[in-house]
Short mmCIF file of C-alpha atoms and ligand atoms in Angstrom, two decimals:
data_model
loop_
_atom_site.label_atom_id
_atom_site.label_comp_id
_atom_site.label_asym_id
_atom_site.label_seq_id
_atom_site.Cartn_x
_atom_site.Cartn_y
_atom_site.Cartn_z
CA MET A 1 -3.19 9.84 -54.95
CA LYS A 2 -1.83 7.85 -57.84
CA GLN A 3 1.84 7.08 -58.53
CA LEU A 4 3.64 5.43 -61.42
CA ILE A 5 6.30 2.99 -60.43
CA ILE A 6 8.94 2.06 -63.03
CA GLN A 7 11.66 -0.52 -62.86
CA GLY A 8 14.09 0.90 -65.38
CA GLY A 9 16.66 -0.63 -67.64
CA LYS A 10 14.41 -2.90 -69.71
CA LYS A 11 14.70 -2.59 -73.53
CA LEU A 12 11.31 -2.15 -75.09
CA TYR A 13 10.30 -4.33 -78.01
CA GLY A 14 6.90 -4.54 -79.67
CA SER A 15 4.31 -2.51 -81.36
CA ILE A 16 2.00 0.33 -80.35
CA ALA A 17 -1.20 1.67 -81.99
CA ILE A 18 -1.11 5.44 -81.96
CA SER A 19 -4.34 7.06 -80.76
CA GLY A 20 -6.22 10.00 -82.30
CA SER A 21 -4.70 13.45 -81.77
CA LYS A 22 -5.83 15.23 -78.55
CA ASN A 23 -4.89 18.55 -79.92
CA ALA A 24 -6.85 18.09 -83.13
CA SER A 25 -9.81 16.68 -81.33
CA LEU A 26 -10.21 19.59 -78.94
CA PRO A 27 -10.74 22.44 -81.49
CA ILE A 28 -12.99 20.08 -83.67
CA LEU A 29 -15.08 19.40 -80.63
CA ALA A 30 -15.31 23.19 -80.05
CA ALA A 31 -16.25 23.68 -83.66
CA SER A 32 -19.26 21.43 -83.12
CA LEU A 33 -20.92 24.52 -81.58
CA LEU A 34 -21.12 25.92 -85.07
CA ILE A 35 -23.25 23.02 -86.32
CA ASP A 36 -26.92 22.26 -85.69
CA GLU A 37 -26.88 18.75 -87.15
CA ILE A 38 -25.67 15.38 -85.94
CA ILE A 39 -21.79 15.05 -85.87
CA ILE A 40 -19.92 11.77 -85.49
CA LEU A 41 -16.23 12.04 -84.63
CA ARG A 42 -14.01 8.94 -84.81
CA ASN A 43 -10.51 8.25 -83.56
CA ILE A 44 -11.02 10.44 -80.44
CA PRO A 45 -8.63 9.55 -77.69
CA ASN A 46 -10.14 8.74 -74.26
CA VAL A 47 -8.02 11.20 -72.20
CA LYS A 48 -8.99 13.65 -69.51
CA ASP A 49 -8.82 16.79 -71.71
CA ILE A 50 -11.33 15.29 -74.03
CA LEU A 51 -13.64 14.57 -71.14
CA THR A 52 -13.15 18.15 -69.82
CA MET A 53 -14.10 19.53 -73.28
CA LYS A 54 -17.20 17.12 -73.31
CA THR A 55 -18.23 18.48 -69.92
CA LEU A 56 -17.73 22.06 -71.13
CA LEU A 57 -19.82 21.54 -74.22
CA GLU A 58 -22.48 19.78 -72.22
CA SER A 59 -22.60 22.70 -69.82
CA ILE A 60 -23.28 24.94 -72.86
CA GLY A 61 -26.08 22.62 -73.82
CA LYS A 62 -24.80 20.04 -76.30
CA LYS A 63 -25.95 16.43 -75.89
CA ILE A 64 -22.89 14.21 -76.36
CA GLU A 65 -22.25 10.44 -76.27
CA PHE A 66 -18.73 9.15 -75.95
CA ASN A 67 -18.33 5.42 -76.94
CA ILE A 68 -14.98 4.93 -75.31
CA LEU A 69 -14.53 1.34 -76.75
CA LYS A 70 -14.95 2.68 -80.28
CA ASN A 71 -13.21 6.05 -79.60
CA GLU A 72 -16.29 7.67 -81.11
CA ILE A 73 -18.16 10.77 -80.03
CA LYS A 74 -21.68 11.55 -81.21
CA ILE A 75 -22.99 15.15 -80.82
CA TYR A 76 -26.72 15.80 -81.20
CA PRO A 77 -28.36 19.08 -82.16
CA THR A 78 -29.87 20.60 -79.03
CA LYS A 79 -30.98 23.90 -77.71
CA ILE A 80 -28.08 25.93 -76.25
CA LYS A 81 -28.49 26.78 -72.56
CA LYS A 82 -25.58 28.81 -71.49
CA LEU A 83 -23.05 30.84 -73.59
CA GLU A 84 -20.37 30.45 -70.94
CA ALA A 85 -17.15 28.49 -70.16
CA LEU A 86 -16.66 28.45 -66.40
CA TYR A 87 -13.26 28.98 -64.68
CA SER A 88 -13.52 25.56 -63.03
CA LEU A 89 -13.15 24.00 -66.47
CA VAL A 90 -10.85 26.34 -68.36
CA LYS A 91 -8.33 26.47 -65.45
CA THR A 92 -7.64 22.71 -65.91
CA MET A 93 -7.50 22.93 -69.67
CA ARG A 94 -6.55 26.04 -71.55
CA ALA A 95 -8.16 24.72 -74.69
CA GLY A 96 -11.47 25.66 -73.07
CA VAL A 97 -10.84 29.14 -74.52
CA LEU A 98 -11.58 27.59 -77.96
CA VAL A 99 -15.24 27.89 -77.38
CA LEU A 100 -14.91 31.66 -77.54
CA GLY A 101 -14.70 31.89 -81.38
CA PRO A 102 -17.65 29.59 -82.19
CA LEU A 103 -19.90 31.01 -79.48
CA ILE A 104 -19.50 34.68 -80.60
CA ALA A 105 -19.75 33.72 -84.24
CA LYS A 106 -23.02 31.74 -83.82
CA TYR A 107 -24.77 33.34 -80.81
CA ASN A 108 -23.18 36.82 -80.81
CA PHE A 109 -22.21 36.41 -77.19
CA ALA A 110 -19.63 34.43 -75.10
CA ARG A 111 -18.49 34.60 -71.50
CA VAL A 112 -15.32 32.57 -71.24
CA SER A 113 -13.01 32.35 -68.33
CA LEU A 114 -9.37 33.63 -68.81
CA PRO A 115 -7.21 30.56 -68.61
CA GLY A 116 -4.82 32.28 -66.11
CA GLY A 117 -1.26 31.28 -65.53
CA CYS A 118 -0.03 27.72 -65.89
CA ALA A 119 3.20 25.89 -65.04
CA ILE A 120 4.81 26.51 -68.52
CA GLY A 121 4.23 30.22 -68.65
CA SER A 122 1.73 33.05 -68.51
CA ARG A 123 0.07 32.00 -71.77
CA PRO A 124 -2.03 35.10 -72.51
CA VAL A 125 -4.91 35.29 -74.94
CA ASP A 126 -4.29 38.85 -76.28
CA LEU A 127 -3.92 37.54 -79.84
CA HIS A 128 -7.40 35.87 -79.67
CA ILE A 129 -9.05 39.00 -78.28
CA GLU A 130 -7.43 41.61 -80.60
CA ALA A 131 -8.35 39.62 -83.71
CA LEU A 132 -11.91 39.14 -82.63
CA LYS A 133 -12.20 42.78 -82.00
CA LYS A 134 -11.15 43.37 -85.57
CA MET A 135 -14.16 41.32 -86.61
CA GLY A 136 -16.45 43.67 -84.61
CA ALA A 137 -16.69 41.93 -81.30
CA LYS A 138 -16.93 44.21 -78.27
CA ILE A 139 -14.72 42.57 -75.65
CA LYS A 140 -14.15 43.46 -71.99
CA ILE A 141 -12.60 41.51 -69.16
CA GLU A 142 -14.84 41.23 -66.10
CA LYS A 143 -14.09 39.34 -62.94
CA GLY A 144 -11.59 37.01 -64.73
CA TYR A 145 -13.85 36.39 -67.63
CA ILE A 146 -13.68 37.54 -71.38
CA VAL A 147 -17.07 38.89 -72.08
CA ALA A 148 -17.58 39.20 -75.89
CA GLU A 149 -20.52 40.61 -77.60
CA ALA A 150 -21.42 41.34 -81.26
CA SER A 151 -24.34 43.62 -81.84
CA LYS A 152 -25.39 41.59 -84.91
CA LYS A 153 -23.09 39.14 -86.64
CA LEU A 154 -19.29 39.43 -86.70
CA LYS A 155 -18.03 41.29 -89.76
CA PRO A 156 -15.31 40.09 -92.17
CA ALA A 157 -11.83 41.55 -91.66
CA LYS A 158 -8.26 41.39 -92.78
CA ILE A 159 -6.21 40.09 -89.75
CA LYS A 160 -2.52 39.66 -89.41
CA PHE A 161 -1.37 38.02 -86.28
CA SER A 162 1.63 39.73 -84.79
CA SER A 163 3.03 36.34 -83.64
CA ILE A 164 2.11 32.74 -84.34
CA SER A 165 -0.39 31.11 -82.09
CA VAL A 166 -2.15 27.75 -82.53
CA GLY A 167 -5.10 28.62 -80.29
CA ALA A 168 -5.67 32.07 -81.66
CA THR A 169 -5.54 30.77 -85.25
CA GLU A 170 -8.16 28.07 -84.33
CA ASN A 171 -10.50 30.47 -82.61
CA LEU A 172 -10.40 32.95 -85.54
CA ILE A 173 -10.94 30.29 -88.19
CA MET A 174 -14.04 29.06 -86.30
CA ALA A 175 -15.25 32.68 -85.79
CA ALA A 176 -14.90 33.57 -89.44
CA THR A 177 -16.52 30.37 -90.83
CA LEU A 178 -20.08 31.70 -90.43
CA CYS A 179 -19.26 35.41 -91.02
CA LYS A 180 -20.79 36.77 -94.20
CA GLY A 181 -18.07 38.02 -96.60
CA LYS A 182 -14.33 37.30 -97.00
CA THR A 183 -12.09 37.19 -94.00
CA ILE A 184 -8.35 37.11 -94.57
CA ILE A 185 -6.11 35.79 -91.79
CA GLN A 186 -2.38 36.08 -92.15
CA ASN A 187 0.60 34.74 -90.25
CA ILE A 188 -1.33 31.84 -89.01
CA ALA A 189 -0.05 28.66 -87.32
CA ILE A 190 -0.07 25.72 -89.73
CA GLU A 191 0.27 22.87 -87.28
CA PRO A 192 -1.26 19.55 -88.66
CA GLU A 193 -3.98 19.92 -86.05
CA ILE A 194 -4.98 23.24 -87.62
CA LEU A 195 -5.12 21.70 -91.00
CA ASP A 196 -7.40 19.02 -89.66
CA LEU A 197 -9.75 21.65 -88.14
CA ILE A 198 -9.81 23.39 -91.56
CA ASN A 199 -10.55 19.97 -93.28
CA PHE A 200 -13.27 19.14 -90.77
CA LEU A 201 -14.90 22.57 -91.33
CA ASN A 202 -14.56 22.42 -95.15
CA CYS A 203 -16.08 18.91 -95.08
CA SER A 204 -19.01 20.40 -93.13
CA GLY A 205 -19.53 23.09 -95.82
CA ALA A 206 -17.16 25.79 -94.86
CA LYS A 207 -15.16 27.70 -97.47
CA ILE A 208 -11.58 28.03 -96.25
CA SER A 209 -8.59 28.12 -98.57
CA PHE A 210 -4.94 28.86 -98.47
CA VAL A 211 -3.63 31.79 -100.36
CA SER A 212 -0.01 31.41 -99.26
CA LYS A 213 1.90 29.26 -96.66
CA ARG A 214 0.62 31.18 -93.66
CA SER A 215 -2.44 32.97 -95.04
CA ILE A 216 -6.04 31.84 -95.54
CA VAL A 217 -9.15 33.26 -96.91
CA ILE A 218 -12.49 32.33 -95.42
CA GLU A 219 -15.67 33.05 -97.28
CA GLY A 220 -18.47 32.91 -94.71
CA VAL A 221 -21.32 30.44 -95.19
CA ASP A 222 -24.84 30.55 -93.71
CA LYS A 223 -24.66 27.23 -92.01
CA LEU A 224 -22.54 24.10 -91.67
CA ARG A 225 -23.89 20.57 -91.98
CA GLY A 226 -23.53 17.46 -89.89
CA ILE A 227 -20.62 15.25 -90.62
CA ASN A 228 -18.94 11.85 -89.89
CA TYR A 229 -15.23 12.59 -89.46
CA SER A 230 -12.08 10.80 -88.34
CA VAL A 231 -9.45 12.83 -86.55
CA ILE A 232 -5.69 12.59 -87.45
CA PRO A 233 -3.29 10.42 -85.42
CA ASP A 234 -1.44 11.96 -82.49
CA ARG A 235 2.07 12.93 -83.76
CA ILE A 236 3.26 13.83 -80.20
CA GLU A 237 2.11 10.51 -78.76
CA ALA A 238 3.88 8.72 -81.64
CA GLY A 239 7.05 10.90 -81.11
CA THR A 240 6.88 9.99 -77.46
CA TYR A 241 6.93 6.23 -78.03
CA ALA A 242 9.66 6.63 -80.71
CA VAL A 243 11.80 8.21 -77.90
CA ALA A 244 10.79 5.19 -75.63
CA ALA A 245 12.34 2.81 -78.17
CA LEU A 246 15.51 5.00 -78.51
CA ILE A 247 16.03 5.72 -74.82
CA THR A 248 15.77 2.01 -73.82
CA ASN A 249 17.77 0.92 -76.90
CA GLY A 250 14.93 -1.35 -78.00
CA LYS A 251 12.85 -1.49 -81.16
CA ILE A 252 9.24 -0.40 -81.41
CA THR A 253 6.91 -0.39 -84.34
CA LEU A 254 4.35 2.47 -84.27
CA ASN A 255 1.09 1.76 -86.13
CA LYS A 256 -1.44 4.20 -87.47
CA ILE A 257 0.88 7.19 -87.78
CA ASN A 258 0.96 9.89 -90.40
CA ARG A 259 4.35 10.01 -91.90
CA GLU A 260 4.23 13.45 -93.58
CA MET A 261 3.00 15.16 -90.38
CA MET A 262 5.91 13.65 -88.52
CA SER A 263 8.78 14.33 -90.83
CA ASN A 264 10.06 17.28 -88.70
CA ILE A 265 10.12 15.00 -85.67
CA PHE A 266 11.64 12.05 -87.48
CA GLN A 267 14.40 14.31 -88.90
CA ILE A 268 15.55 15.40 -85.42
CA LEU A 269 15.37 11.88 -84.02
CA LYS A 270 17.48 10.81 -86.95
CA LYS A 271 20.03 13.38 -86.06
CA ALA A 272 19.99 11.95 -82.53
CA GLY A 273 20.87 8.48 -83.97
CA ALA A 274 17.51 6.95 -84.69
CA LYS A 275 17.11 4.35 -87.36
CA ILE A 276 13.70 4.91 -88.85
CA VAL A 277 12.13 2.32 -91.26
CA PHE A 278 8.67 3.00 -92.76
CA GLY A 279 6.55 -0.05 -93.21
CA LYS A 280 3.17 -0.83 -94.82
CA ASN A 281 -0.11 0.55 -93.55
CA ASN A 282 1.22 3.72 -91.97
CA SER A 283 3.69 2.00 -89.64
CA VAL A 284 7.20 2.86 -88.77
CA THR A 285 9.83 0.95 -86.82
CA ILE A 286 12.31 2.85 -84.55
CA SER A 287 15.60 1.64 -83.26
CA ARG A 288 19.18 2.89 -82.88
CA LYS A 289 22.88 2.31 -82.32
CA ILE A 290 24.23 5.19 -80.36
CA ILE A 291 22.48 8.38 -79.16
CA LYS A 292 24.19 11.32 -80.84
CA PRO A 293 24.38 14.74 -79.34
CA THR A 294 22.00 17.12 -81.08
CA LYS A 295 21.26 20.98 -81.40
CA ILE A 296 17.71 21.98 -81.84
CA LYS A 297 15.31 24.85 -81.12
CA THR A 298 11.57 24.55 -80.82
CA MET A 299 9.64 26.46 -83.46
CA PRO A 300 6.07 26.74 -84.81
CA TYR A 301 5.35 23.88 -87.26
CA PRO A 302 7.10 22.83 -89.53
CA GLY A 303 9.80 23.47 -86.93
CA PHE A 304 10.48 21.01 -83.99
CA PRO A 305 7.47 21.08 -81.71
CA THR A 306 7.74 22.39 -78.19
CA ASP A 307 5.46 19.44 -77.17
CA MET A 308 8.41 17.06 -77.95
CA GLN A 309 11.10 19.16 -76.21
CA ALA A 310 10.95 17.51 -72.82
CA GLN A 311 10.97 13.96 -74.30
CA LEU A 312 14.05 14.71 -76.49
CA MET A 313 15.81 16.24 -73.57
CA SER A 314 15.44 12.93 -71.62
CA LEU A 315 16.94 11.15 -74.59
CA LEU A 316 19.84 13.52 -74.96
CA CYS A 317 20.79 13.08 -71.30
CA LEU A 318 22.23 9.69 -72.43
CA SER A 319 23.89 10.89 -75.64
CA LYS A 320 27.64 10.68 -76.29
CA GLY A 321 28.55 14.41 -76.10
CA SER A 322 26.97 17.82 -75.52
CA SER A 323 23.54 18.85 -76.79
CA LEU A 324 21.77 22.14 -76.85
CA ILE A 325 18.01 22.68 -76.70
CA LYS A 326 16.58 26.19 -77.17
CA GLU A 327 12.91 26.68 -76.17
CA GLU A 328 11.49 29.38 -78.38
CA ILE A 329 7.75 28.98 -77.80
CA PHE A 330 7.19 29.00 -74.02
CA GLU A 331 9.15 30.99 -71.49
CA ASN A 332 9.15 28.45 -68.79
CA ARG A 333 9.14 25.06 -70.26
CA PHE A 334 12.19 23.58 -68.44
CA LEU A 335 10.33 22.41 -65.34
CA HIS A 336 11.40 18.80 -66.03
CA VAL A 337 15.02 19.72 -65.81
CA SER A 338 15.33 19.85 -61.99
CA GLU A 339 13.67 16.45 -61.76
CA LEU A 340 15.96 14.91 -64.47
CA LYS A 341 18.89 16.30 -62.56
CA ARG A 342 17.66 14.40 -59.50
CA MET A 343 17.98 11.30 -61.66
CA GLY A 344 21.57 12.23 -62.35
CA ALA A 345 21.32 14.24 -65.57
CA ASN A 346 23.93 16.95 -66.28
CA ILE A 347 21.90 19.93 -67.61
CA LYS A 348 22.68 23.59 -67.33
CA ILE A 349 20.02 26.27 -68.12
CA THR A 350 20.91 29.69 -69.35
CA ASN A 351 17.86 31.86 -70.18
CA GLN A 352 15.89 29.81 -72.71
CA SER A 353 18.54 27.26 -73.47
CA ALA A 354 19.51 23.89 -71.94
CA ASN A 355 23.05 22.56 -72.31
CA ILE A 356 22.97 18.84 -71.85
CA THR A 357 26.14 16.88 -71.32
CA GLY A 358 25.54 13.15 -71.91
CA ILE A 359 26.11 10.66 -69.03
CA VAL A 360 26.26 6.88 -69.10
CA ASN A 361 23.30 6.13 -66.84
CA LEU A 362 20.27 7.88 -65.31
CA ASN A 363 19.49 6.66 -61.84
CA GLY A 364 15.90 5.98 -60.56
CA ALA A 365 14.44 8.50 -58.07
CA GLU A 366 11.13 9.78 -56.77
CA VAL A 367 10.13 12.67 -58.96
CA MET A 368 7.17 14.97 -59.42
CA ALA A 369 5.43 15.72 -62.69
CA THR A 370 4.64 19.40 -63.45
CA ASP A 371 2.89 19.35 -66.83
CA LEU A 372 1.79 16.99 -69.47
CA ARG A 373 4.98 16.70 -71.53
CA ALA A 374 7.33 17.16 -68.62
CA SER A 375 5.58 14.15 -66.91
CA VAL A 376 6.10 11.89 -69.84
CA SER A 377 9.71 12.89 -70.16
CA LEU A 378 10.13 11.56 -66.63
CA VAL A 379 8.49 8.25 -67.60
CA LEU A 380 10.97 8.02 -70.50
CA ALA A 381 13.91 8.73 -68.17
CA GLY A 382 12.51 6.19 -65.65
CA LEU A 383 12.33 3.50 -68.33
CA ALA A 384 16.00 3.94 -69.12
CA ALA A 385 17.25 4.60 -65.55
CA LYS A 386 18.98 2.07 -63.32
CA GLY A 387 16.68 1.12 -60.42
CA THR A 388 13.24 2.37 -59.43
CA THR A 389 11.60 5.59 -60.42
CA ILE A 390 8.50 6.78 -58.75
CA ILE A 391 6.48 9.48 -60.44
CA ASN A 392 4.02 11.61 -58.48
CA ARG A 393 1.16 13.84 -59.70
CA ILE A 394 0.50 11.70 -62.71
CA TYR A 395 -2.87 13.26 -63.38
CA HIS A 396 -0.99 15.42 -65.93
CA LEU A 397 -0.27 12.27 -67.95
CA GLU A 398 -3.92 11.28 -67.88
CA ARG A 399 -4.76 14.57 -69.60
CA GLY A 400 -3.07 13.53 -72.83
CA TYR A 401 -1.89 9.97 -73.06
CA GLU A 402 -4.49 7.19 -73.78
CA ASN A 403 -3.55 3.87 -72.07
CA LEU A 404 0.01 4.93 -71.39
CA VAL A 405 0.71 2.09 -68.94
CA SER A 406 -0.75 -0.71 -71.05
CA LYS A 407 0.92 0.57 -74.20
CA LEU A 408 4.32 0.54 -72.50
CA LYS A 409 3.66 -2.83 -70.72
CA GLN A 410 2.87 -4.53 -74.05
CA CYS A 411 6.44 -3.63 -75.17
CA GLY A 412 7.91 -5.16 -72.01
CA ALA A 413 8.13 -2.11 -69.62
CA LYS A 414 8.02 -2.79 -65.99
CA ILE A 415 5.57 -0.03 -65.05
CA VAL A 416 2.69 -0.07 -62.59
CA LEU A 417 0.04 2.39 -61.50
CA LYS A 418 -0.43 2.44 -57.80
CA ASN A 419 -3.04 4.19 -55.57
CA VAL A 420 -1.40 5.36 -52.44
C1 UD1 B 501 -1.19 24.71 -78.46
C2 UD1 B 501 -1.15 23.27 -78.00
C3 UD1 B 501 -0.01 23.02 -77.06
C4 UD1 B 501 1.31 23.44 -77.79
C5 UD1 B 501 1.19 24.91 -78.28
C6 UD1 B 501 2.42 25.36 -79.13
C7 UD1 B 501 -3.50 22.63 -77.91
C8 UD1 B 501 -4.64 22.22 -77.10
N1 UD1 B 501 -2.39 23.00 -77.30
O1 UD1 B 501 -1.34 25.57 -77.30
O2 UD1 B 501 0.08 21.68 -76.79
O3 UD1 B 501 2.42 23.40 -76.85
O4 UD1 B 501 0.00 25.05 -79.08
O5 UD1 B 501 2.55 24.49 -80.20
O6 UD1 B 501 -3.45 22.47 -79.16
N2 UD1 B 501 0.58 33.57 -76.98
C9 UD1 B 501 0.43 34.89 -76.71
N3 UD1 B 501 -0.83 35.51 -76.85
C10 UD1 B 501 -1.92 34.74 -77.22
C11 UD1 B 501 -1.76 33.36 -77.54
C12 UD1 B 501 -0.45 32.81 -77.43
O7 UD1 B 501 1.39 35.56 -76.38
O8 UD1 B 501 -3.03 35.33 -77.39
C13 UD1 B 501 1.93 32.95 -76.86
C14 UD1 B 501 1.90 31.85 -75.75
O9 UD1 B 501 2.08 32.32 -74.44
C15 UD1 B 501 3.09 31.01 -76.25
C16 UD1 B 501 3.03 31.08 -77.75
O10 UD1 B 501 2.27 32.28 -78.03
O11 UD1 B 501 4.26 31.56 -75.77
C17 UD1 B 501 2.39 29.91 -78.47
O12 UD1 B 501 1.08 29.64 -77.84
P1 UD1 B 501 -0.09 29.00 -78.67
O13 UD1 B 501 0.50 28.55 -79.95
O14 UD1 B 501 -1.29 29.90 -78.60
O15 UD1 B 501 -0.35 27.73 -77.86
P2 UD1 B 501 -1.75 27.10 -77.40
O16 UD1 B 501 -2.76 27.22 -78.50
O17 UD1 B 501 -2.11 27.48 -76.05
#
């Protein structure tokens, strides 16, 4: 078992190069199933979820090389073996369900495990299934698997999602790309990671265009071509290290960020007292005077991302006053609260809202990570806390943060990874 041990109270100074986006890389990797030519993907982070997606695509039949030193993945055209995503892979990474759209579109069949429950909520896939049914897929649930079949090819449709879902939008975009005719998809998610998937597909020959803010039209093409593509930077990783600068009252320059994609995050961090100075070559420097109490609710993009909620909460624990965070995306995403309380935080939960009363210091404690972003919020709290924080179950962190320990160490953090 691995533990992270942090001696808190050290101000962090330095610079951090932001990795490629995990959540953009995953759907783009799934979309490789639509393409029969060589694909080169650059700026792919070396994190566990990417390795899980690689294993999943290899089990389907793709030949993939991951050059970890160059953060580059090469995918070769091969004969597909098995139109299936096994439970053992999808249960550890919900994004496994993203192979459903491309498989049914290209091979008229897919057997994909239901993701099941996870710590932050039930996370159903009804929106994915209903929309694919509208495109003519026959779908049944058998022994925990989604079994999808199309007698010939999927047919174009007009689909309006009843609520906004990142994954369902991605699955449908991939499904419609090779579908002859015009598919209209309304009320889509417009997270930067989705725009990156659309850009990747359009660069490969797809015809996807926006007709309004949340509506796209996809004109199906016969085939997509091979491509050499660089994935966008990880805005959540960048936001996390911005909070590391703020919570420790240090000063960190983040390199290789995308400023526009992060404006919603920066806007809230500014409200919380951040001084944000943009530099040359896509860099930004983050520091502060005091941490100000802040009110936010998580919303689909361009709202404040649920994936930054836990990190912001750690910061607001040390603000001068009372803050309010409303979680509007997931029903059970306050699992970090009980652990933060063990470090001395003053937080009260009512339904989907957290009332946070700022305190002067957090105290180090032994805590347990429960999901990816909850885990990193505990790391941030530990960096600011008095004394030693020990974080257990850190495999969650390995799912989504590339070189977390070394990136923090290079800014002066006293953090070690220990095998116990
Ligand atoms: C993606 C991100 C995740 C982020 C989330 C919300 C990836 C790999 N993961 O997850 O980091 O936290 O977006 O920004 O990109 N829902 C349904 N039915 C469905 C699908 C979703 O009810 O068929 C609900 C979910 O339970 C949740 C909400 O819709 O409450 C949003 O989920 P969704 O946007 O689909 O999240 P993911 O794609 O799973």
